[in-house]
């Protein structure tokens, strides 16, 4: 429809940057489709998430970080479903002023993440974006047949658990935006930690088998703890009570809260956590927490599923109770 | 990162427009992932293609047509690999000025195409594009184990065959652009035919089992017959000879050629055919053509694979021979 850009062809770019990342099913990216089948006795689990410059990441984020984030947010979904990654397809829509230097760094970061997470490239498409760059990933994982952990099956009395720490990603974005005065008062280590957490989701793949064994329901926290907890419990007249003082926070988040206590709202409702939120029957909580610790990922009980059909209730450090409107944050 | 648009939430849009299209593995789009496994004794085949406003379709194309094209171009890849569709994931990046009326029409067209092609929606993601709308599809199909038809395996002496008619899509785009004087001299029926072919790829799914039985190599023609034939034969010192006078052309394409004989270059190198290009051993050609006809899709032998490692040679109607540089057209 329009003249090709005076740069390498799509085919040349794929051969140079992406073919080296291809797994066996990707056929060296030299065919028109990839092949993949689940291991015997397993189901495939599929998820697709795209990130867009200026919406899900900052346009001047390092290209290797953008690649790592695009893969990470998808594998975070697989981990929450109890799935082991098998491979991914990439849809890369490049804005008009892309450079080969950017693409080389992007591919390098993608290759590192792909190797580290055990998830090879299977195929994809590279197009002109006619606007901001978009990185879309479709990730495929597998679970033992029938073993996918659902989002919606929590029962009253189940303990609500989260992995890692909450709020770092949303605070990291605020640090990068540099508008709030509190961000300047953090030390360099805290700032670096929060930025790293915003840029580099850590899909909690080590939790996948533990979720399959012990969790009744799970999802990843990508749009804020309060909103995603409400999503997990939607329908069926269930609610939740969460104790904010016991929420797992990083040192950096604690430091930010000391500077600006109102940031607790950002921590509870901001996006970009990419931690696991799950509902675990009471008699399984001790095992789940212990096994997670042994697998190198902290898992913390923060509340309980109730028969209260309202938005989840959060008891704050000062003893007051708050409820946040569901969907208070959206990447859309 | 930015304030949500004052419109329905992503979740509400999904529930309203996309959940009704979900197949069984899509879990009503109410979970974070989909489930799908190949039928016993089958391999999954995966492909991902995105179309972008202003690059792969015209921004003012009817939204139902855009949806149909996005799904069609992906299922065309599956058909070329001999695969039967099983489902797809959708990444929809909407430009800022999207309307619910547009989205409703898009979803209606997607639902119709999904039903007609037997390929249910499994999941996906809806995001803001920060630029032009992008519709990305990852399609999953299946073939009997080991049965995927490769792109690269043609052998010298194989007959080169194409389905349907060639060049209509590229001519249809020229009609829509309305710049060329010949377009005004076509009758309304011819114009409508060419536009329809540009907007509505017809994935040749009926050919999938025939390709598995008889084709040594296959791909779909999306970037022009000349360039895609060169791609199919790349490596291994193979070339091709093609007879242009016997190329299958529509009545409308013949009419356009009568007005402007130079359009033969557009027909041979333009994109958007979404027909099947395949290499069939000589002793299988009669069966392949007959079975295709019986399945309701025309398949035509147009040339032969040669031991000449250059770009494919096309003998034109005037007896001259031409070779087109590979990749003469690119959507990138």
XYZ file of C-alpha atoms in Angstrom:
664
model
C 0.000 0.000 0.000
C 2.912 2.337 0.648
C 6.523 2.274 -0.454
C 8.739 0.008 1.621
C 10.933 1.846 4.109
C 14.518 2.181 2.850
C 15.692 -0.323 5.411
C 16.189 -4.051 5.691
C 13.190 -6.112 4.581
C 10.986 -7.827 7.126
C 12.481 -11.128 6.013
C 16.048 -9.918 6.526
C 15.190 -8.561 9.974
C 13.592 -11.830 10.995
C 16.579 -13.829 9.788
C 19.043 -11.532 11.564
C 17.333 -10.849 14.868
C 14.582 -13.329 15.544
C 15.476 -16.630 13.856
C 18.279 -17.189 16.426
C 15.613 -17.178 19.163
C 13.435 -19.838 17.566
C 12.708 -23.085 19.369
C 12.361 -26.442 17.585
C 8.649 -25.873 16.892
C 9.486 -22.514 15.326
C 11.115 -24.147 12.279
C 13.803 -21.419 12.283
C 10.992 -18.951 11.460
C 11.487 -19.992 7.838
C 8.039 -21.469 7.348
C 4.635 -19.808 7.520
C 3.524 -21.445 10.735
C 4.916 -23.146 13.818
C 4.194 -26.557 15.263
C 3.585 -27.352 18.894
C 1.767 -30.044 20.752
C 1.350 -30.484 24.494
C 3.278 -33.225 26.257
C 1.271 -36.448 26.597
C -1.396 -36.077 29.271
C -1.234 -32.288 29.242
C -3.512 -29.442 28.140
C -2.257 -26.347 26.389
C -2.948 -23.022 28.088
C -2.999 -19.897 25.913
C -2.831 -16.221 26.728
C -2.310 -13.024 24.706
C -1.267 -9.632 26.055
C 0.080 -6.640 24.189
C 2.039 -3.677 25.517
C 1.995 -0.296 23.791
C 4.507 2.569 24.002
C 3.089 5.377 26.130
C 0.374 3.142 27.552
C 2.036 0.107 29.142
C 5.631 1.267 29.060
C 7.502 4.496 28.489
C 8.614 5.056 24.913
C 12.188 5.706 26.069
C 12.423 2.603 28.241
C 15.427 0.499 27.220
C 14.408 -1.759 24.317
C 15.742 -4.859 26.096
C 13.471 -3.998 29.043
C 10.465 -3.586 26.763
C 11.050 -7.032 25.288
C 11.477 -8.549 28.726
C 8.266 -6.902 29.910
C 6.241 -8.087 26.920
C 7.238 -11.685 27.533
C 7.078 -11.347 31.321
C 3.501 -10.095 31.518
C 2.331 -13.040 29.443
C 4.280 -15.666 31.379
C 2.892 -14.124 34.553
C -0.561 -15.127 33.291
C 0.653 -18.649 32.565
C 2.216 -18.954 36.034
C -1.071 -17.886 37.640
C -2.866 -20.644 35.751
C -0.376 -23.223 37.026
C 1.157 -23.630 33.569
C 4.713 -24.270 32.414
C 5.732 -22.160 29.373
C 6.227 -23.940 26.054
C 6.732 -21.087 23.610
C 5.428 -17.786 22.288
C 4.505 -15.922 19.127
C 5.455 -12.266 18.739
C 3.553 -9.505 16.955
C 5.872 -6.527 16.699
C 4.395 -3.333 15.269
C 7.234 -0.839 14.875
C 6.711 2.911 14.858
C 8.005 4.727 11.786
C 11.233 5.996 13.360
C 12.498 2.615 14.570
C 16.186 1.969 14.171
C 18.149 -1.218 13.745
C 20.055 -0.352 16.931
C 16.733 -0.358 18.819
C 15.687 -3.616 17.210
C 19.015 -5.289 17.943
C 18.719 -4.384 21.623
C 15.080 -5.485 21.686
C 16.001 -8.861 20.207
C 18.900 -9.245 22.628
C 16.591 -8.630 25.604
C 13.968 -10.925 24.164
C 16.513 -13.687 23.689
C 17.795 -13.352 27.236
C 14.293 -13.419 28.700
C 13.268 -16.295 26.466
C 16.247 -18.352 27.598
C 15.925 -17.420 31.265
C 12.217 -18.260 31.311
C 12.484 -21.405 29.204
C 10.077 -20.127 26.574
C 11.336 -20.198 22.964
C 10.064 -18.062 20.103
C 7.771 -19.991 17.753
C 6.767 -17.402 15.194
C 5.120 -14.076 14.690
C 4.753 -11.043 12.522
C 6.555 -7.725 12.129
C 4.576 -4.788 10.748
C 4.645 -0.998 10.611
C 2.619 0.430 13.475
C 1.432 3.689 11.857
C 1.677 5.107 15.386
C 3.272 3.938 18.613
C 5.202 0.692 18.813
C 3.181 -2.283 20.027
C 4.597 -5.550 21.279
C 2.027 -8.330 21.313
C 2.772 -11.788 22.649
C 0.706 -14.951 22.525
C 2.184 -17.371 25.053
C 1.541 -21.096 25.209
C 2.038 -23.211 28.282
C 0.877 -26.564 29.490
C -0.653 -28.126 32.583
C -1.348 -31.749 33.450
C -4.747 -32.524 31.877
C -7.540 -30.731 33.710
C -5.048 -28.940 35.932
C -5.441 -25.310 34.884
C -6.068 -23.149 37.957
C -9.238 -21.135 37.340
C -9.792 -17.492 38.215
C -13.287 -17.710 39.645
C -13.471 -20.732 41.987
C -12.558 -19.215 45.372
C -14.783 -20.269 48.272
C -15.786 -18.450 51.422
C -13.121 -19.032 54.052
C -10.257 -19.464 51.598
C -7.176 -17.478 52.492
C -6.129 -14.757 50.065
C -2.416 -14.897 49.313
C -0.089 -12.803 47.177
C 3.432 -13.464 45.990
C 6.400 -11.129 46.268
C 5.669 -7.534 47.151
C 2.806 -5.286 46.102
C 2.868 -1.753 44.728
C 6.461 -1.528 43.536
C 5.578 -1.365 39.841
C 3.107 1.491 40.221
C 5.559 3.400 42.423
C 8.333 2.770 39.898
C 6.264 4.384 37.166
C 5.793 7.435 39.394
C 9.554 7.607 39.932
C 10.155 7.494 36.171
C 7.531 10.165 35.563
C 9.368 12.340 38.084
C 6.394 14.569 38.861
C 5.845 13.754 42.548
C 8.151 15.449 45.045
C 8.458 12.295 47.203
C 10.300 10.500 44.449
C 13.270 12.866 44.777
C 13.552 12.121 48.497
C 14.095 8.371 48.048
C 17.645 7.095 48.013
C 19.122 5.822 44.785
C 18.796 2.174 45.747
C 15.077 2.517 46.444
C 14.492 4.413 43.210
C 16.400 1.809 41.236
C 14.450 -1.019 42.874
C 11.082 0.518 42.042
C 12.070 1.327 38.438
C 13.368 -2.200 37.993
C 10.080 -3.585 39.245
C 8.121 -1.386 36.825
C 10.247 -2.362 33.858
C 10.898 -6.001 34.588
C 7.977 -8.119 35.709
C 9.143 -11.391 37.240
C 6.691 -14.079 36.218
C 6.378 -16.369 39.222
C 6.805 -19.569 37.281
C 8.212 -21.379 40.316
C 4.760 -21.081 41.894
C 2.946 -22.850 39.057
C 3.091 -26.402 40.495
C 2.342 -25.079 43.996
C -0.764 -23.298 42.720
C -1.882 -26.485 40.988
C -1.505 -28.429 44.242
C -2.994 -25.946 46.685
C -4.835 -22.996 45.125
C -8.545 -23.086 44.452
C -8.364 -19.965 42.285
C -5.604 -17.714 40.994
C -4.818 -14.845 38.656
C -1.960 -12.448 38.242
C -2.147 -8.923 39.636
C -1.645 -6.613 36.693
C -4.269 -3.895 37.196
C -3.923 -3.305 40.927
C -4.529 -5.560 43.919
C -7.911 -4.070 44.856
C -9.404 -4.264 41.379
C -7.990 -7.660 40.533
C -9.146 -9.147 43.852
C -12.635 -7.848 43.060
C -12.376 -9.508 39.628
C -11.323 -12.820 41.141
C -14.361 -12.855 43.428
C -16.952 -11.436 41.033
C -20.255 -13.274 41.006
C -21.453 -15.793 43.562
C -21.921 -13.298 46.391
C -18.354 -13.492 47.623
C -16.266 -10.677 49.023
C -13.005 -10.387 50.876
C -11.380 -8.869 53.882
C -7.754 -7.841 53.585
C -5.418 -6.613 56.299
C -3.309 -3.793 54.895
C -0.705 -3.723 57.707
C 0.398 -7.244 56.830
C 0.647 -6.651 53.058
C 4.092 -7.624 51.798
C 5.853 -4.391 50.810
C 9.420 -3.842 49.715
C 11.828 -1.674 51.699
C 11.541 0.868 48.919
C 7.745 0.935 49.145
C 7.994 1.407 52.918
C 10.391 4.292 52.361
C 8.000 5.875 49.854
C 5.113 5.477 52.307
C 7.104 7.240 55.015
C 7.553 10.184 52.649
C 3.951 10.188 51.424
C 1.493 8.011 53.398
C -1.215 8.620 50.792
C 0.725 6.367 48.434
C -1.016 3.401 50.050
C -3.807 4.027 47.527
C -1.300 3.725 44.676
C 0.042 0.539 46.226
C -3.422 -1.003 46.512
C -4.866 0.144 43.200
C -1.884 0.803 40.886
C -1.001 -1.625 38.141
C 2.120 -3.452 37.029
C 2.602 -5.751 40.020
C 2.685 -8.990 38.036
C 2.481 -10.957 41.232
C 0.234 -13.946 41.872
C -3.051 -13.505 43.704
C -4.656 -16.739 44.847
C -7.272 -18.253 47.113
C -6.064 -21.200 49.167
C -8.244 -23.423 51.392
C -7.337 -22.864 55.061
C -5.951 -26.365 55.568
C -3.559 -25.864 52.658
C -2.137 -22.456 53.520
C 0.780 -23.648 55.628
C 1.902 -26.092 52.961
C 1.463 -23.535 50.174
C 3.510 -20.875 51.974
C 6.229 -23.329 52.964
C 6.525 -24.803 49.466
C 6.634 -21.350 47.903
C 9.423 -20.346 50.272
C 11.308 -23.514 49.414
C 10.864 -22.650 45.720
C 12.423 -19.245 46.340
C 9.298 -17.091 46.025
C 7.626 -15.490 49.016
C 3.895 -16.076 49.322
C 1.955 -14.181 52.004
C -1.554 -14.638 53.406
C -3.179 -11.209 53.490
C -6.884 -11.857 54.033
C -9.834 -14.139 53.685
C -12.717 -14.715 51.257
C -15.998 -13.641 52.881
C -19.693 -14.040 52.128
C -19.929 -10.265 51.766
C -20.777 -9.590 48.129
C -19.461 -6.015 48.087
C -16.121 -4.841 46.804
C -13.291 -6.264 48.942
C -12.816 -4.486 52.270
C -9.323 -3.325 53.237
C -8.612 -2.606 56.914
C -6.007 0.123 56.922
C -3.162 0.743 59.359
C -5.275 3.269 61.283
C -8.080 0.734 61.749
C -10.465 2.280 59.231
C -12.001 0.084 56.567
C -11.987 1.038 52.906
C -13.427 -0.388 49.740
C -12.100 0.547 46.327
C -14.319 0.686 43.290
C -13.498 -2.304 41.102
C -11.414 -1.529 38.064
C -9.952 1.627 39.575
C -6.970 1.197 37.292
C -6.999 0.209 33.662
C -4.307 0.019 31.026
C -7.022 0.419 28.404
C -0.468 5.532 33.216
C -3.162 7.760 31.780
C -6.750 8.378 32.814
C -9.155 5.754 31.524
C -11.188 6.901 28.549
C -14.706 7.969 29.538
C -16.143 4.918 27.849
C -16.985 1.356 28.742
C -14.207 -0.520 30.513
C -12.200 -3.161 28.687
C -13.982 -5.771 30.767
C -17.426 -4.456 29.818
C -16.493 -4.343 26.132
C -15.235 -7.904 26.241
C -18.389 -9.112 27.956
C -20.624 -7.266 25.500
C -18.905 -7.834 22.182
C -16.421 -10.656 22.382
C -17.614 -13.141 25.006
C -20.500 -14.205 22.711
C -17.885 -15.337 20.155
C -15.962 -17.544 22.570
C -15.593 -21.247 21.905
C -15.535 -23.871 24.676
C -11.785 -23.477 25.237
C -12.258 -19.735 25.624
C -13.978 -20.143 29.008
C -16.396 -17.332 28.070
C -13.338 -15.010 28.106
C -13.869 -14.791 31.875
C -10.572 -16.349 32.867
C -7.012 -15.174 32.232
C -6.143 -17.869 29.727
C -7.739 -20.303 27.318
C -7.372 -24.045 27.046
C -6.909 -26.015 23.891
C -5.381 -29.323 22.992
C -5.067 -30.961 19.599
C -7.265 -33.922 18.782
C -5.588 -37.265 19.529
C -2.948 -38.020 16.921
C -2.739 -34.430 15.734
C -0.174 -31.622 15.903
C -1.099 -28.020 16.544
C -0.117 -25.489 13.889
C 0.264 -21.860 14.947
C 0.442 -18.636 13.009
C 0.272 -14.936 13.892
C -0.459 -12.052 11.530
C -1.474 -8.502 12.313
C -3.147 -5.947 10.068
C -2.748 -2.211 10.642
C -4.962 0.665 9.478
C -3.317 2.495 6.612
C -0.855 -0.334 6.003
C -2.830 -3.534 5.435
C -6.298 -2.059 5.075
C -7.818 1.354 4.541
C -8.817 3.131 7.740
C -12.324 3.726 6.381
C -12.899 0.120 5.294
C -16.084 -1.243 6.884
C -15.245 -2.549 10.382
C -16.901 -5.906 9.652
C -14.613 -6.255 6.617
C -11.539 -5.438 8.708
C -12.444 -8.154 11.198
C -13.060 -10.633 8.422
C -9.722 -9.775 6.818
C -7.791 -10.138 10.079
C -9.135 -13.622 10.628
C -9.004 -14.532 6.940
C -5.323 -13.766 6.399
C -4.412 -16.003 9.331
C -6.633 -18.889 8.294
C -5.155 -18.591 4.818
C -1.794 -19.478 6.400
C -3.344 -22.455 8.181
C -4.976 -23.682 4.982
C -1.630 -23.512 3.174
C -0.081 -25.696 5.865
C -2.838 -28.277 5.451
C -4.347 -27.418 8.830
C -7.928 -27.304 10.068
C -8.695 -24.253 12.255
C -9.310 -24.820 15.966
C -9.505 -21.284 17.350
C -7.842 -17.886 17.580
C -6.701 -15.214 19.989
C -7.289 -11.548 19.171
C -5.098 -8.567 20.020
C -7.120 -5.453 19.271
C -5.301 -2.125 19.636
C -7.873 0.624 19.155
C -6.988 4.112 17.998
C -8.068 6.924 20.304
C -11.162 7.929 18.371
C -12.768 4.485 18.272
C -16.497 4.365 18.787
C -18.755 1.697 20.165
C -20.610 1.660 16.845
C -17.339 0.744 15.115
C -16.588 -1.913 17.689
C -20.080 -3.394 17.467
C -19.744 -3.749 13.688
C -16.234 -5.153 14.049
C -17.459 -7.779 16.513
C -20.419 -8.629 14.287
C -18.112 -9.217 11.318
C -15.700 -11.186 13.461
C -18.493 -13.379 14.748
C -19.784 -14.089 11.256
C -16.331 -14.955 9.955
C -15.559 -17.055 13.003
C -18.749 -19.062 12.536
C -18.386 -19.375 8.777
C -14.790 -20.559 9.055
C -15.333 -22.830 12.054
C -12.770 -21.008 14.184
C -13.973 -19.808 17.601
C -12.462 -16.997 19.651
C -10.331 -18.295 22.525
C -9.052 -15.132 24.163
C -7.070 -11.990 23.599
C -6.371 -8.486 24.696
C -7.828 -5.060 23.982
C -5.555 -2.049 24.390
C -5.250 1.570 23.320
C -3.127 1.819 20.189
C -1.606 5.281 20.697
C -1.754 5.500 16.886
C -3.523 3.556 14.184
C -5.771 0.616 14.985
C -4.059 -2.771 14.809
C -5.825 -6.123 14.650
C -3.540 -9.000 15.555
C -4.639 -12.609 15.369
C -2.891 -15.757 16.525
C -4.625 -18.697 14.883
C -4.356 -22.326 15.929
C -5.100 -25.244 13.695
C -4.290 -28.904 13.630
C -2.962 -31.508 11.224
C -2.639 -35.271 11.575
C 0.688 -35.838 13.360
C 3.625 -34.999 11.091
C 1.284 -33.774 8.364
C 2.049 -30.066 8.221
C 2.824 -29.061 4.637
C 6.190 -27.254 4.624
C 7.086 -24.164 2.643
C 10.519 -25.186 1.419
C 10.374 -28.793 0.172
C 9.568 -28.348 -3.526
C 11.649 -30.488 -5.892
C 12.765 -29.876 -9.435
C 10.031 -31.016 -11.789
C 7.161 -30.349 -9.369
C 4.289 -28.485 -10.916
C 3.534 -25.039 -9.517
C -0.157 -24.558 -8.822
C -2.237 -21.667 -7.509
C -5.785 -21.579 -6.234
C -8.529 -19.176 -7.296
C -7.444 -16.129 -9.266
C -4.355 -13.951 -8.956
C -4.057 -10.170 -8.771
C -7.600 -9.237 -7.785
C -6.659 -7.979 -4.323
C -3.916 -5.664 -5.544
C -6.208 -4.335 -8.291
C -8.982 -3.841 -5.740
C -6.739 -1.643 -3.635
C -6.002 0.474 -6.717
C -9.729 0.825 -7.359
C -10.284 1.974 -3.762
C -7.407 4.438 -3.999
C -9.073 5.862 -7.123
C -5.903 7.438 -8.518
C -5.495 5.430 -11.721
C -7.654 6.443 -14.680
C -8.293 2.819 -15.738
C -10.270 2.187 -12.565
C -13.003 4.590 -13.692
C -13.403 2.737 -16.973
C -14.300 -0.615 -15.367
C -17.943 -1.455 -14.997
C -19.496 -1.485 -11.557
C -19.535 -5.259 -11.281
C -15.820 -5.513 -11.993
C -15.014 -2.742 -9.528
C -17.123 -4.398 -6.846
C -15.492 -7.774 -7.466
C -11.973 -6.380 -7.109
C -12.821 -4.374 -3.974
C -14.441 -7.429 -2.434
C -11.333 -9.454 -3.132
C -9.126 -6.792 -1.504
C -11.283 -6.558 1.593
C -12.307 -10.163 2.042
C -9.631 -12.802 1.728
C -11.119 -16.259 1.295
C -8.948 -18.716 3.146
C -8.899 -21.870 1.037
C -9.616 -24.228 3.900
C -11.232 -26.760 1.573
C -7.800 -27.321 0.041
C -6.118 -28.264 3.340
C -6.625 -32.047 3.094
C -5.814 -31.998 -0.621
C -2.525 -30.210 0.056
C -1.701 -32.771 2.742
C -2.323 -35.581 0.279
C -0.622 -34.183 -2.798
C 1.523 -31.079 -2.235
C 5.224 -31.327 -1.500
C 5.368 -27.661 -0.437
C 2.849 -24.860 0.007
C 2.391 -21.337 1.294
C -0.208 -18.666 0.869
C 0.305 -15.811 -1.576
C 0.067 -12.629 0.465
C 2.935 -10.482 -0.837
C 2.594 -11.099 -4.568
C 2.934 -14.240 -6.658
C 6.428 -13.455 -7.969
C 7.958 -12.676 -4.591
C 6.214 -15.482 -2.730
C 7.178 -18.042 -5.368
C 10.799 -16.903 -4.967
C 10.417 -17.364 -1.196
C 9.031 -20.860 -1.585
C 12.005 -21.896 -3.697
C 14.770 -20.044 -1.841
C 17.866 -22.101 -1.157
C 18.806 -25.396 -2.749
C 19.446 -24.001 -6.214
C 15.863 -24.239 -7.393
C 14.046 -21.840 -9.652
C 10.794 -21.830 -11.558
C 9.288 -21.194 -14.917
C 5.784 -19.798 -15.021
C 3.538 -19.274 -18.040
C 1.746 -15.963 -17.647
C -0.890 -16.541 -20.395
C -2.324 -19.471 -18.433
C -2.450 -17.683 -15.073
C -5.965 -17.858 -13.618
C -7.372 -14.330 -13.755
C -10.852 -13.097 -12.953
C -13.087 -11.466 -15.563
C -12.494 -8.202 -13.729
C -8.722 -8.590 -13.912
C -8.987 -9.320 -17.645
C -11.082 -6.193 -18.061
C -8.508 -4.127 -16.176
C -5.711 -5.571 -18.327
C -7.574 -4.598 -21.472
C -7.685 -1.015 -20.192
C -4.081 -0.982 -18.993
C -1.879 -3.897 -20.117
C 0.921 -2.751 -17.784
C -1.190 -3.935 -14.854
C 0.228 -7.407 -15.435
C 3.095 -6.274 -13.180
C 0.621 -5.418 -10.421
C -1.052 -8.770 -10.885
C 2.236 -10.651 -10.614
C 3.832 -8.657 -7.804
C 0.980 -7.010 -5.867
C -0.104 -8.318 -2.493
C -3.377 -9.408 -0.922
C -4.120 -12.472 -3.035
C -4.490 -14.884 -0.136
C -4.524 -17.780 -2.525
C -2.592 -21.020 -2.126
C 0.683 -21.506 -3.953
C 1.948 -25.091 -3.972
C 4.375 -27.497 -5.572
C 2.856 -30.819 -6.594
C 4.780 -33.822 -7.964
C 3.884 -34.388 -11.629
C 2.165 -37.719 -10.995
C -0.142 -36.074 -8.456
C -1.232 -33.000 -10.393
C -4.271 -34.525 -12.065
C -5.587 -35.836 -8.755
C -4.863 -32.588 -6.937
C -6.666 -30.478 -9.526
C -9.621 -32.837 -9.719
C -10.011 -33.074 -5.960
C -9.748 -29.304 -5.590
C -12.468 -28.859 -8.186
C -14.637 -31.369 -6.387
C -14.070 -29.413 -3.161
C -15.304 -26.259 -4.874
C -11.981 -24.430 -5.224
C -10.199 -24.043 -8.533
C -6.552 -25.050 -8.565
C -4.478 -24.332 -11.683
C -1.065 -25.547 -12.799
C 0.913 -22.493 -13.948
C 4.516 -23.638 -14.170
C 7.243 -25.973 -13.065
C 10.088 -26.014 -10.547
C 13.430 -25.846 -12.370
C 17.076 -26.338 -11.462
C 17.702 -22.696 -12.315
C 18.667 -20.943 -9.065
C 17.706 -17.452 -10.196
C 14.497 -15.613 -9.427
C 11.511 -17.354 -11.035
C 11.160 -16.709 -14.775
C 7.793 -15.585 -16.135
C 7.102 -16.003 -19.844
C 4.757 -13.188 -20.774
C 1.962 -13.138 -23.337
C 4.284 -11.568 -25.940
C 6.812 -14.377 -25.512
C 9.380 -12.334 -23.591
C 10.726 -13.690 -20.335
C 10.863 -11.626 -17.175
C 12.217 -12.105 -13.676
C 11.029 -9.986 -10.776
C 13.310 -9.096 -7.889
C 12.201 -11.123 -4.874
C 10.222 -9.240 -2.269
C 9.089 -6.603 -4.727
C 6.103 -5.961 -2.498
C 6.095 -5.751 1.259
C 3.433 -4.825 3.774
C 6.217 -3.870 6.173
